[in-house]
Tab-separated table of C-alpha atoms in Angstrom:
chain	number	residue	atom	x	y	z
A	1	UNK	CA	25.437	21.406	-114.951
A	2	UNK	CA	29.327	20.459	-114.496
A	3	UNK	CA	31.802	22.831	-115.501
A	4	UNK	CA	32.402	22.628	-119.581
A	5	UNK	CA	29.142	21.320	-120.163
A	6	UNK	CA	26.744	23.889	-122.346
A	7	UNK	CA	23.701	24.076	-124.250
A	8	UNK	CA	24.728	23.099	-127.890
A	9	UNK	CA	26.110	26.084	-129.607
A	10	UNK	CA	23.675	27.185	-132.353
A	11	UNK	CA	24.437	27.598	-136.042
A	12	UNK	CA	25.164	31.514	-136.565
A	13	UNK	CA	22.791	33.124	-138.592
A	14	UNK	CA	23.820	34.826	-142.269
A	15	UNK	CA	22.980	36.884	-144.948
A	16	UNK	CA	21.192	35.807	-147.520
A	17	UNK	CA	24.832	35.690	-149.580
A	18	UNK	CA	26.701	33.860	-147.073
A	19	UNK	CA	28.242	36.742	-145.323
A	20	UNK	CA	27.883	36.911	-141.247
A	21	UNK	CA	24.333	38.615	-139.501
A	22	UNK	CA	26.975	41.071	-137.864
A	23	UNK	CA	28.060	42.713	-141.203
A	24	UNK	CA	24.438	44.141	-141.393
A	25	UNK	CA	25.454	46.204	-138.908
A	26	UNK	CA	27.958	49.132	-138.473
A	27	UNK	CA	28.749	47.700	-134.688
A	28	UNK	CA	32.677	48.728	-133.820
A	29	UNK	CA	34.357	45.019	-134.816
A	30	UNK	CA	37.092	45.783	-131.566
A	31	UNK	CA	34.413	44.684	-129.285
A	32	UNK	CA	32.108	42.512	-128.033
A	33	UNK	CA	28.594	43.300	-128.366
A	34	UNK	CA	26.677	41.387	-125.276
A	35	UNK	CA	24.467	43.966	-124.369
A	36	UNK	CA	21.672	44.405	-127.317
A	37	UNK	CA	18.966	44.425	-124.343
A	38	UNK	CA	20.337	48.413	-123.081
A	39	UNK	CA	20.365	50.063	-126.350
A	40	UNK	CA	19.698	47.764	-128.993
A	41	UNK	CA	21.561	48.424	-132.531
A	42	UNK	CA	20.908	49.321	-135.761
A	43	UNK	CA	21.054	47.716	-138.832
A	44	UNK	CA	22.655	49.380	-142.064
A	45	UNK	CA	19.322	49.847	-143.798
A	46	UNK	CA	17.776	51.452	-141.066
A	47	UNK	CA	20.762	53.988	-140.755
A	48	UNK	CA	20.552	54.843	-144.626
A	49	UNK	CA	17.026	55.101	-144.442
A	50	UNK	CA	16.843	57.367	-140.979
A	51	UNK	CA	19.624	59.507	-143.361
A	52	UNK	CA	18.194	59.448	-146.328
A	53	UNK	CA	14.937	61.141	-144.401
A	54	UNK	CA	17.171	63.514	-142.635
A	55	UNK	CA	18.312	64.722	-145.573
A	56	UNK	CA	15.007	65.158	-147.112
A	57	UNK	CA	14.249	67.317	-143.896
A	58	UNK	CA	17.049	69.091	-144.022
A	59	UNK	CA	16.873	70.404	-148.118
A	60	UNK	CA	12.918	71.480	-147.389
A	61	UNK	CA	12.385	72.019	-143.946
A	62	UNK	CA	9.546	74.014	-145.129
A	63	UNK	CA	7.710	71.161	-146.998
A	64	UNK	CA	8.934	68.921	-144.655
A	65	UNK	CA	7.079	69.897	-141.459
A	66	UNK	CA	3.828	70.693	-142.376
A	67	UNK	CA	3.384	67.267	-144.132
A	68	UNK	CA	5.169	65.023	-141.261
A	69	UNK	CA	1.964	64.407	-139.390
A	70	UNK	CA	0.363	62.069	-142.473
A	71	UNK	CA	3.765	60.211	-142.342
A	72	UNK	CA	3.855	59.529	-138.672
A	73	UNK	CA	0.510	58.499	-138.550
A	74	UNK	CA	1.402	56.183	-141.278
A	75	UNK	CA	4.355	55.086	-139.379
A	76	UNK	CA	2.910	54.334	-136.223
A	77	UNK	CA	-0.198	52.074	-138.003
A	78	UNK	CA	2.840	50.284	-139.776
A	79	UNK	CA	4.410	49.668	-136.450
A	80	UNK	CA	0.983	48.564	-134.916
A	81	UNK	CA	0.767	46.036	-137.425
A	82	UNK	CA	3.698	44.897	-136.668
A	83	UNK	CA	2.709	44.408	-132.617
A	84	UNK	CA	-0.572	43.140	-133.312
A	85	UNK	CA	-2.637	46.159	-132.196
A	86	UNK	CA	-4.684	49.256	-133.639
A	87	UNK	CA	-3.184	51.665	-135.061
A	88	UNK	CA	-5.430	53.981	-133.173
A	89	UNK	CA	-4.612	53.074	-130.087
A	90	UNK	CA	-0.618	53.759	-130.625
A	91	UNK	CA	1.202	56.898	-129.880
A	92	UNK	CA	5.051	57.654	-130.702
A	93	UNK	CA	6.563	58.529	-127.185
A	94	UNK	CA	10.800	58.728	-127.109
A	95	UNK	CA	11.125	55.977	-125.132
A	96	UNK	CA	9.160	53.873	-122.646
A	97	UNK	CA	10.056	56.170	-119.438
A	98	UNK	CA	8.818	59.036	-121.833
A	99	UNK	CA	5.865	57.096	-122.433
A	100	UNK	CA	5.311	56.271	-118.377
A	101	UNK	CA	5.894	59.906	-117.578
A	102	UNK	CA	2.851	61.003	-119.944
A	103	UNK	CA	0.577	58.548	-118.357
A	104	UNK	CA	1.579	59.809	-114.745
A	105	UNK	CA	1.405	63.141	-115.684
A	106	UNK	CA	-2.309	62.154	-117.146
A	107	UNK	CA	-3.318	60.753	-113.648
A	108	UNK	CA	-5.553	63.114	-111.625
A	109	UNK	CA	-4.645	63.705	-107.839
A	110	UNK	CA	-5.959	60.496	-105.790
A	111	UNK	CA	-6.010	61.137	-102.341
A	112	UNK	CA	-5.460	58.050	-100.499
A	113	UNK	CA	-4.459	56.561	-103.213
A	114	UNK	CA	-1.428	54.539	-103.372
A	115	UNK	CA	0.985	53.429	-106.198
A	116	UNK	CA	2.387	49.892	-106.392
A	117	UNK	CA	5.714	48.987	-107.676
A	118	UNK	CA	7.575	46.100	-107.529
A	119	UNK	CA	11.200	45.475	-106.459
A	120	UNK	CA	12.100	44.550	-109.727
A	121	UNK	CA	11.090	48.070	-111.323
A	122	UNK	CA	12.831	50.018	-113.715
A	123	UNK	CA	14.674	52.437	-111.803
A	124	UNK	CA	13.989	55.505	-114.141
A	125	UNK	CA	10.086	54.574	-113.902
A	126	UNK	CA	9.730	54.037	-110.408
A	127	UNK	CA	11.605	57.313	-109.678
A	128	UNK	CA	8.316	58.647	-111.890
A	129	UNK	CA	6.068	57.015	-109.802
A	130	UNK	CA	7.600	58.044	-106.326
A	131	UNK	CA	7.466	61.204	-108.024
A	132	UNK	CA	3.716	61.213	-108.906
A	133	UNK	CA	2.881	60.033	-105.011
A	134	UNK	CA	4.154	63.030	-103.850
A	135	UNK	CA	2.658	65.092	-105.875
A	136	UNK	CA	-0.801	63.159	-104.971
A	137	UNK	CA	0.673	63.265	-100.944
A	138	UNK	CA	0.214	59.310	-101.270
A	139	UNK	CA	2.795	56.412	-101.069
A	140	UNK	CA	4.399	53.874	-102.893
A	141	UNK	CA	4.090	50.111	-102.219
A	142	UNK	CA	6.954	47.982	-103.190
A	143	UNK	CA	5.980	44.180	-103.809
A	144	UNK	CA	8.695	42.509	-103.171
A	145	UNK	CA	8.730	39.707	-105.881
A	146	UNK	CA	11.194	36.543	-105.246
A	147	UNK	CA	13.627	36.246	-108.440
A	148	UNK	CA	12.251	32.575	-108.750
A	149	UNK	CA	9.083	33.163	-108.455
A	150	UNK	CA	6.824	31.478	-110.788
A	151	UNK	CA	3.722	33.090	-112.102
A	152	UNK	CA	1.630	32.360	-109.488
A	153	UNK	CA	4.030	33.237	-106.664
A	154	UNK	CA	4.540	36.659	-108.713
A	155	UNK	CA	1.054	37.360	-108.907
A	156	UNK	CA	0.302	36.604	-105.038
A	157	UNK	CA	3.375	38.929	-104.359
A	158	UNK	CA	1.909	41.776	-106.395
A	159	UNK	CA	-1.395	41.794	-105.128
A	160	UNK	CA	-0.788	41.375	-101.774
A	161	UNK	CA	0.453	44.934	-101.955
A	162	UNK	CA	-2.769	45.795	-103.596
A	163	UNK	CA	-6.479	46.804	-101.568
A	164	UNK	CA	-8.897	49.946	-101.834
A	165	UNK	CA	-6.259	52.174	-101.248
A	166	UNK	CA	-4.438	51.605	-104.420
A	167	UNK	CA	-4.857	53.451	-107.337
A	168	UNK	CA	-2.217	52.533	-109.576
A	169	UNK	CA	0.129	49.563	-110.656
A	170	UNK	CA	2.831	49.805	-112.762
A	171	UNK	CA	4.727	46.628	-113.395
A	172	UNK	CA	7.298	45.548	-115.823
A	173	UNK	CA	6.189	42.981	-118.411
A	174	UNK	CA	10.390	41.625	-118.860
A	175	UNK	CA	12.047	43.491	-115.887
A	176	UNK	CA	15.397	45.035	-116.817
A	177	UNK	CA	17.593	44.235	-114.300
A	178	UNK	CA	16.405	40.239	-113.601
A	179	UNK	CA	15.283	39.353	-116.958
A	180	UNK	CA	12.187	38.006	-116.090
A	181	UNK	CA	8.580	37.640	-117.005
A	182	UNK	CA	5.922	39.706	-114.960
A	183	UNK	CA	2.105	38.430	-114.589
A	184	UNK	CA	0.941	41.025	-116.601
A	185	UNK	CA	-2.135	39.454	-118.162
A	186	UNK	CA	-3.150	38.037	-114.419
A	187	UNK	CA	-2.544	41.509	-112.398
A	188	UNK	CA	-4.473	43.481	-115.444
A	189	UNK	CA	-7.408	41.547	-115.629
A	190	UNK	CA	-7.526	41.855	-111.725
A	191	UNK	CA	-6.920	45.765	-111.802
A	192	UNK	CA	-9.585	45.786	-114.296
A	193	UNK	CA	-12.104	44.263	-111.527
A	194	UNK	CA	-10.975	45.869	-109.540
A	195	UNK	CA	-11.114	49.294	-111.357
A	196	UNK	CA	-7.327	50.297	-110.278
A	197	UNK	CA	-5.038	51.871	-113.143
A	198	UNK	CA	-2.257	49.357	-114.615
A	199	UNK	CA	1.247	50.667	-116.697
A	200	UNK	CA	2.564	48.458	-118.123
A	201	UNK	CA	6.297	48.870	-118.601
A	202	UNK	CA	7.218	47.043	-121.733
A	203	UNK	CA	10.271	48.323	-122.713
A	204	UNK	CA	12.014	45.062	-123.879
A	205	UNK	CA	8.463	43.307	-125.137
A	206	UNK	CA	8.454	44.769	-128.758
A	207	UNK	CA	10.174	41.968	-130.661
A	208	UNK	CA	11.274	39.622	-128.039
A	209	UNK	CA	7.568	38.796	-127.449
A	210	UNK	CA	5.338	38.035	-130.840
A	211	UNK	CA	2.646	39.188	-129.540
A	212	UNK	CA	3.040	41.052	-126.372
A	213	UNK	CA	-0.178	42.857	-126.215
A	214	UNK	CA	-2.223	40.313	-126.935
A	215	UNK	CA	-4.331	39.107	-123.798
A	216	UNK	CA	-3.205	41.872	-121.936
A	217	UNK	CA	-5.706	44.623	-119.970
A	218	UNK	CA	-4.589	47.775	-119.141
A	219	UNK	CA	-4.707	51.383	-119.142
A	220	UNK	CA	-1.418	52.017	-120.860
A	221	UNK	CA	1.535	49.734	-121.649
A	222	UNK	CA	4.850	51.539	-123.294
A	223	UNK	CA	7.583	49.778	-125.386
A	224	UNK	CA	10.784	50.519	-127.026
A	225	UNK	CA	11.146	50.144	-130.477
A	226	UNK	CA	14.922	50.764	-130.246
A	227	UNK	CA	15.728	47.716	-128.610
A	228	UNK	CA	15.085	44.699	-130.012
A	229	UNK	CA	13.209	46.177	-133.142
A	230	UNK	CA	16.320	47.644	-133.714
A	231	UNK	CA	15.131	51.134	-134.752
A	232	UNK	CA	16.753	54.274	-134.319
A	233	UNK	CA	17.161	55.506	-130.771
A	234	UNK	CA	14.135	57.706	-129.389
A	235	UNK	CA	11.495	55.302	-131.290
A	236	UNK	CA	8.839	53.870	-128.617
A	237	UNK	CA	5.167	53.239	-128.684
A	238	UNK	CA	2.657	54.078	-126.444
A	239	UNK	CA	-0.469	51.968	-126.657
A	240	UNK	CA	-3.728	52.895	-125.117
A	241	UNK	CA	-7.021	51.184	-125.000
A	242	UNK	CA	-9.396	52.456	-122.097
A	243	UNK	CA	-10.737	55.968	-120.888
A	244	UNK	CA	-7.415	56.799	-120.123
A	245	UNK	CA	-6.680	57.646	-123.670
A	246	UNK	CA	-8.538	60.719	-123.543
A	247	UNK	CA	-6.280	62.133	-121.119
A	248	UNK	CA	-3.009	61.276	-122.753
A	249	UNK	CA	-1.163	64.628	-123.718
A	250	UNK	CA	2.290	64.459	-125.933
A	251	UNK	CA	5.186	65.975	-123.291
A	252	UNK	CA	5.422	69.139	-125.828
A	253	UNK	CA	2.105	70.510	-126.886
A	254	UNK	CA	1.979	71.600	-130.242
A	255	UNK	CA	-0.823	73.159	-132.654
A	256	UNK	CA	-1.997	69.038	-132.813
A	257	UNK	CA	-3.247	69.547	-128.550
A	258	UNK	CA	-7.078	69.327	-129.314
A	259	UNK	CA	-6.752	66.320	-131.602
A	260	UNK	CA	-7.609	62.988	-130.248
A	261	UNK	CA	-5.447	60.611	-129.263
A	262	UNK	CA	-3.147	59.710	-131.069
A	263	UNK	CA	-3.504	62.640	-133.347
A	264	UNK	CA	-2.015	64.994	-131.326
A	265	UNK	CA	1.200	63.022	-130.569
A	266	UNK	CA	2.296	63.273	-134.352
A	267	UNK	CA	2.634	67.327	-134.426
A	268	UNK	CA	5.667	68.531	-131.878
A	269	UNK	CA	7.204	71.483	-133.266
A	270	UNK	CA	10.437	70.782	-134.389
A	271	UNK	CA	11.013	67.460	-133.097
A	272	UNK	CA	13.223	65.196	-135.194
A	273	UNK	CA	11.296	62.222	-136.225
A	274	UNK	CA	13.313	60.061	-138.656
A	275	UNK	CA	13.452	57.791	-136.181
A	276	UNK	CA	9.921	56.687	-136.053
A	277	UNK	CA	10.028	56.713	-139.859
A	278	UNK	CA	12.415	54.701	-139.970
A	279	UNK	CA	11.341	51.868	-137.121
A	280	UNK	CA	9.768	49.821	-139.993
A	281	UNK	CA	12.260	49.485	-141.922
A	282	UNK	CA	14.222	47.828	-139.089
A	283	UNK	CA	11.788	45.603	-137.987
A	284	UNK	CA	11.124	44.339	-141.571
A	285	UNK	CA	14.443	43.958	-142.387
A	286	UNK	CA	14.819	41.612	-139.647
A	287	UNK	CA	11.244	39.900	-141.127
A	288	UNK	CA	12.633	39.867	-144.841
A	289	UNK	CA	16.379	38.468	-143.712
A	290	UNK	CA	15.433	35.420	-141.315
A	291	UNK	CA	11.928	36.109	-140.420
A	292	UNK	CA	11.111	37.493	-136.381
A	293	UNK	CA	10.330	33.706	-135.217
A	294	UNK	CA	13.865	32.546	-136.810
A	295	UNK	CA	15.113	35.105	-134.935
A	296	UNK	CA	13.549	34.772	-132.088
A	297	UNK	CA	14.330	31.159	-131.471
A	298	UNK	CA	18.006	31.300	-132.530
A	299	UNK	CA	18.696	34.472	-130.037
A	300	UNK	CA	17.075	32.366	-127.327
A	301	UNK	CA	19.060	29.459	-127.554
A	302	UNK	CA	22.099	31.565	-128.531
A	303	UNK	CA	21.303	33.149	-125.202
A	304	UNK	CA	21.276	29.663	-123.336
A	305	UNK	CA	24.087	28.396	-124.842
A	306	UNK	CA	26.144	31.345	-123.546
A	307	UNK	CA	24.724	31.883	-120.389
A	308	UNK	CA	26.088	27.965	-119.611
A	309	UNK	CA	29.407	28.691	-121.389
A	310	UNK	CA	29.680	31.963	-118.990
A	311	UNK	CA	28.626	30.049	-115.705
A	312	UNK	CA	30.610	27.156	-116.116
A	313	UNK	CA	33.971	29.704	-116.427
A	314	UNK	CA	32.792	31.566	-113.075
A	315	UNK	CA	32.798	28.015	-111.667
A	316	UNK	CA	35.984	28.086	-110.698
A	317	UNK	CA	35.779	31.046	-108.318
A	318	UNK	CA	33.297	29.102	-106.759
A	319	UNK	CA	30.828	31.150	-108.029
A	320	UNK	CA	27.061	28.595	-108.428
A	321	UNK	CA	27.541	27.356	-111.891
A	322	UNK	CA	23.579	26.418	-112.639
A	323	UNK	CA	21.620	28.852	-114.902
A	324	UNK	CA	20.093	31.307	-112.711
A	325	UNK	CA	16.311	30.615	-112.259
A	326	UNK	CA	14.300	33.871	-112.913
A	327	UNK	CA	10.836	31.863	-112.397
A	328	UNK	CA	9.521	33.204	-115.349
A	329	UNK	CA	12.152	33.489	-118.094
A	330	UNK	CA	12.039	35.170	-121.247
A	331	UNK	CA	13.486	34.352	-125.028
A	332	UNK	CA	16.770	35.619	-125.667
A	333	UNK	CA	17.931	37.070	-121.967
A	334	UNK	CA	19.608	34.880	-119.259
A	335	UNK	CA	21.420	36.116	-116.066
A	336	UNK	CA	24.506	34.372	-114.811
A	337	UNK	CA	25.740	35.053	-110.975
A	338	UNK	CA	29.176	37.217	-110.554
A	339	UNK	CA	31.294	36.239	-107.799
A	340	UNK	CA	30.847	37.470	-104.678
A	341	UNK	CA	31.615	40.967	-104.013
A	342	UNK	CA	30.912	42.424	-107.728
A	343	UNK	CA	27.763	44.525	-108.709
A	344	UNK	CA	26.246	44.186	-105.380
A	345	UNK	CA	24.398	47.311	-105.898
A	346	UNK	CA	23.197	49.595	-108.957
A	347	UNK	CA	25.923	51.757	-109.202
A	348	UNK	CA	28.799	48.838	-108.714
A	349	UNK	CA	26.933	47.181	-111.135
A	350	UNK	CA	27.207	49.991	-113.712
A	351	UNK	CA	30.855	50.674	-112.697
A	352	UNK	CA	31.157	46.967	-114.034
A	353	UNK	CA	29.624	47.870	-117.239
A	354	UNK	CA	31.905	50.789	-117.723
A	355	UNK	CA	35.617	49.090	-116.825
A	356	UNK	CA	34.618	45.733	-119.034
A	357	UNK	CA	33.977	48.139	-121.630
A	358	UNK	CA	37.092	49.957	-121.393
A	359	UNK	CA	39.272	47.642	-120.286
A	360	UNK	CA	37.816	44.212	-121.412
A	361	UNK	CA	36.474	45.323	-124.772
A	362	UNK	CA	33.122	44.127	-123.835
A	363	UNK	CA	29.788	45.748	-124.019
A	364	UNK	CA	27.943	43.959	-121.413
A	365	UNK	CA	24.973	44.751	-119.114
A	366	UNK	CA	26.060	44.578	-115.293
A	367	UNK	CA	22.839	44.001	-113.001
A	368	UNK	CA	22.122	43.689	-109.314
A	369	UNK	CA	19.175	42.925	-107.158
A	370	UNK	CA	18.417	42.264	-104.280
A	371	UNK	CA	22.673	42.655	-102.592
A	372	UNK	CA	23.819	40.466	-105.584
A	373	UNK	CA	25.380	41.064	-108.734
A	374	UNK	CA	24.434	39.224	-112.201
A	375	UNK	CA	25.749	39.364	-115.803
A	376	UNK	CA	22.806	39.881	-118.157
A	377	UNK	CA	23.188	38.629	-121.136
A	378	UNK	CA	20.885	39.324	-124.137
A	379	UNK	CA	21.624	38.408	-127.752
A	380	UNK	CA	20.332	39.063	-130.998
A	381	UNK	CA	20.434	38.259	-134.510
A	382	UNK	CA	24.074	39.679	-134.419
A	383	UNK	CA	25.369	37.790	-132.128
A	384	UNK	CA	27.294	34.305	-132.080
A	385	UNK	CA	28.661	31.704	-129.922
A	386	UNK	CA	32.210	32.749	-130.259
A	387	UNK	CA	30.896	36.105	-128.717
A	388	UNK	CA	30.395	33.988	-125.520
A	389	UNK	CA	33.351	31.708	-125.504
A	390	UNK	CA	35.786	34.979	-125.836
A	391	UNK	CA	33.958	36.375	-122.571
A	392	UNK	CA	34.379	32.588	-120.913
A	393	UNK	CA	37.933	32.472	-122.394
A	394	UNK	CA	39.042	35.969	-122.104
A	395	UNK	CA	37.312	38.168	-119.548
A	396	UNK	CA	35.967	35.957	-116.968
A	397	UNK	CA	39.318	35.477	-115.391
A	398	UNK	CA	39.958	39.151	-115.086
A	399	UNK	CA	36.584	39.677	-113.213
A	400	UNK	CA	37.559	36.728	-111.248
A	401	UNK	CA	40.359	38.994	-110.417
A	402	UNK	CA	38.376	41.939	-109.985
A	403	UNK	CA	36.020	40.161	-107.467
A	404	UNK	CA	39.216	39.099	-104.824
A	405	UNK	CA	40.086	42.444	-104.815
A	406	UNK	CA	36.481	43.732	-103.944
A	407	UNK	CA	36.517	40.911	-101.365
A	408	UNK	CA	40.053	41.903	-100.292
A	409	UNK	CA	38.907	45.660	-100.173
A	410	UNK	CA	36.025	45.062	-98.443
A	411	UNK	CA	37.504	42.432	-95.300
A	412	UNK	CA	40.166	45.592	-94.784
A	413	UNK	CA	37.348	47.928	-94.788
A	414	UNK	CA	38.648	49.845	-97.774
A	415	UNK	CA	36.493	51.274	-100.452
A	416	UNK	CA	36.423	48.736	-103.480
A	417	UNK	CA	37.321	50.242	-106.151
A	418	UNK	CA	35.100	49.404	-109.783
A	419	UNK	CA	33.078	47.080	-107.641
């Protein structure tokens, strides 16, 4: 790709009276929203309804309580509907490193048993798997997956970390950081053989994928809802299929402990749960609006478009101006290469994210892997190509500037500063 060349811009999407996408939501119009993948955002309608449930709550606690298990149940088939699984295999879990700490904290003591992760792990879930190996006084494999690695390459890499003295995988479906596919279906129908627990970190899957348990084998796969479902934060499904289930205990135990799974998740205490009420009536308002494959294919190619619009502006740092290839890439998520010296860890990364933020007006996901630092870009419905051109236009030569003065910190062995 040469410099000022880009994927055709795609028509912005509207409501059905004419008025932007963006004006369904409450999003703060001073910035730049470029980072729906971290916490998603939620539309009007959700809001109202999450508030309108509140308030129901709060006028008859009394009759609200006792009766919220029927309407979390119903909830949580609505929601499998809308994934394409059984309801009774679905659990409500805060979010999907709530969800992964249930499972590991289902998992009897293996001795000799190791846990394989992969280098592209969420941090917050690995931590919970180094975590559970200590407790089992086993060890954790990291398979260390190349960022271009197809599906077949991925798969090799993952199993080559895996033999008789594994007892559990746990491997990203989209990884966060690289925004890239995972061989989930391969590595779970192998673990099945093989008789080796798989998690399946989902987190990003519900929405961006139609149907992302479909084809898949494993013991327990977690999503967030709040992402690109756009529910209310703290909405995420656990989905279980195999023995496992059985074992599966809600992180508060309640008077609902003895039911079955999923029975008992929908009782705990006083837990506020408008926002699993509520995660229908985001993801239907996206259905109703534009319907999810609409959606779907314009945030992809809204995603392409700016991914080339934000490479071709690092260009002139020198910075490699080609799309970056993730092997395995998913709909609506593209990484684009900073220039040398930015985000070349986690925590430089996220220093990134904070300054562009305050200083650039931009809400934008910072990533790094593997000593390099990436923009992540992941749009939505919200989004549109102007979003991108203001980052090309507007930010990318103060970043440029940020980057010579990590370089510039760095040859005079000074501590960069934001970098």
């Amino acid at each position: 790709m040469n410099e000022g060349e880009a994927a055709t811009a795609p028509r912005p999407l509207t409501l059905p009276d004419g008025r932007p996408a963006k004006e369904a939501w409450t999003l703060d119009p001073r910035l730049r929203h470029l980072n729906h993948g971290s916490f998603g955002a939620v539309p009007r309608i959700a809001q109202e309804r999450q508030s309108a449930l509140r308030a129901e709550m709060e006028r008859a606690p009394v009759a609200w309580f006792p009766a919220l298990p029927g309407r979390i149940a119903a909830a949580r088939a609505a929601v499998a509907d809308r994934l394409r699984t059984d309801g009774k295999d679905l659990a409500f879990v805060p979010n999907a490193s709530a969800g992964a700490a249930v499972v590991h904290a289902a998992l009897a003591a293996r001795p000799g048993g190791d846990i394989v992760v992969t280098d592209h792990g969420y941090g917050a879930v690995t931590m919970g798997a180094r975590r559970l190996a200590d407790r089992w006084g086993t060890g954790v494999r990291t398979a260390r997956v190349p960022l271009a690695a197809d599906a077949e390459q991925a798969y090799r890499a993952v199993m080559a970390e895996v033999d008789d003295g594994v007892a559990l995988i746990v491997l990203d479906q989209i990884t966060s950081a690289t925004a890239r596919l995972m061989p989930v279906e391969r590595v779970g129908a192998e673990a099945a053989r093989r008789g080796i627990t798989l998690l399946v970190d989902g987190a990003h899957a519900p929405g961006l994928l139609a149907a992302p348990l479909d084809g898949l084998v494993c013991d327990a796969w977690v999503g967030n809802l709040h992402k690109w479902g756009c529910a209310p934060r703290g909405t995420a499904a656990l989905v279980a299929r195999g023995a496992l289930r059985a074992d599966l205990h809600p992180l508060i135990d309640s008077w609902a402990a003895k039911e079955p799974f999923p029975d008992r998740f929908d009782q705990q205490g006083t837990l506020d749960a408008t926002g699993w009420l509520a995660a229908p009536a985001a993801w239907d308002f996206i259905d109703d609006t534009w319907g999810w494959d609409t959606a779907r294919r314009y945030m992809d190619e809204l995603a392409d478009h700016g991914a080339q619009v934000v490479a071709a502006a690092f260009a002139r740092s020198g910075t490699p101006a080609d799309p970056v290839d993730v092997g395995m890439p998913v709909p609506g998520m593209r990484l684009v290469r900073l220039p040398e010296g930015l985000g070349t860890t986690r925590l430089a990364a996220d220093a990134l994210r904070d300054r562009a933020s305050a200083e650039l007006g931009v809400e934008a996901a910072f990533t790094s892997f593997d000593g390099l630092g990436y923009l992540r870009l992941s749009a939505h419905v919200h989004n549109t190509p102007d979003d991108y051109a203001y980052f090309a236009e507007v930010c990318v030569p103060v970043v440029e500037k940020w980057a010579r003065g990590a370089r510039d910190a760095s040859s005079s062995g000074c501590e960069p500063v934001h970098a």
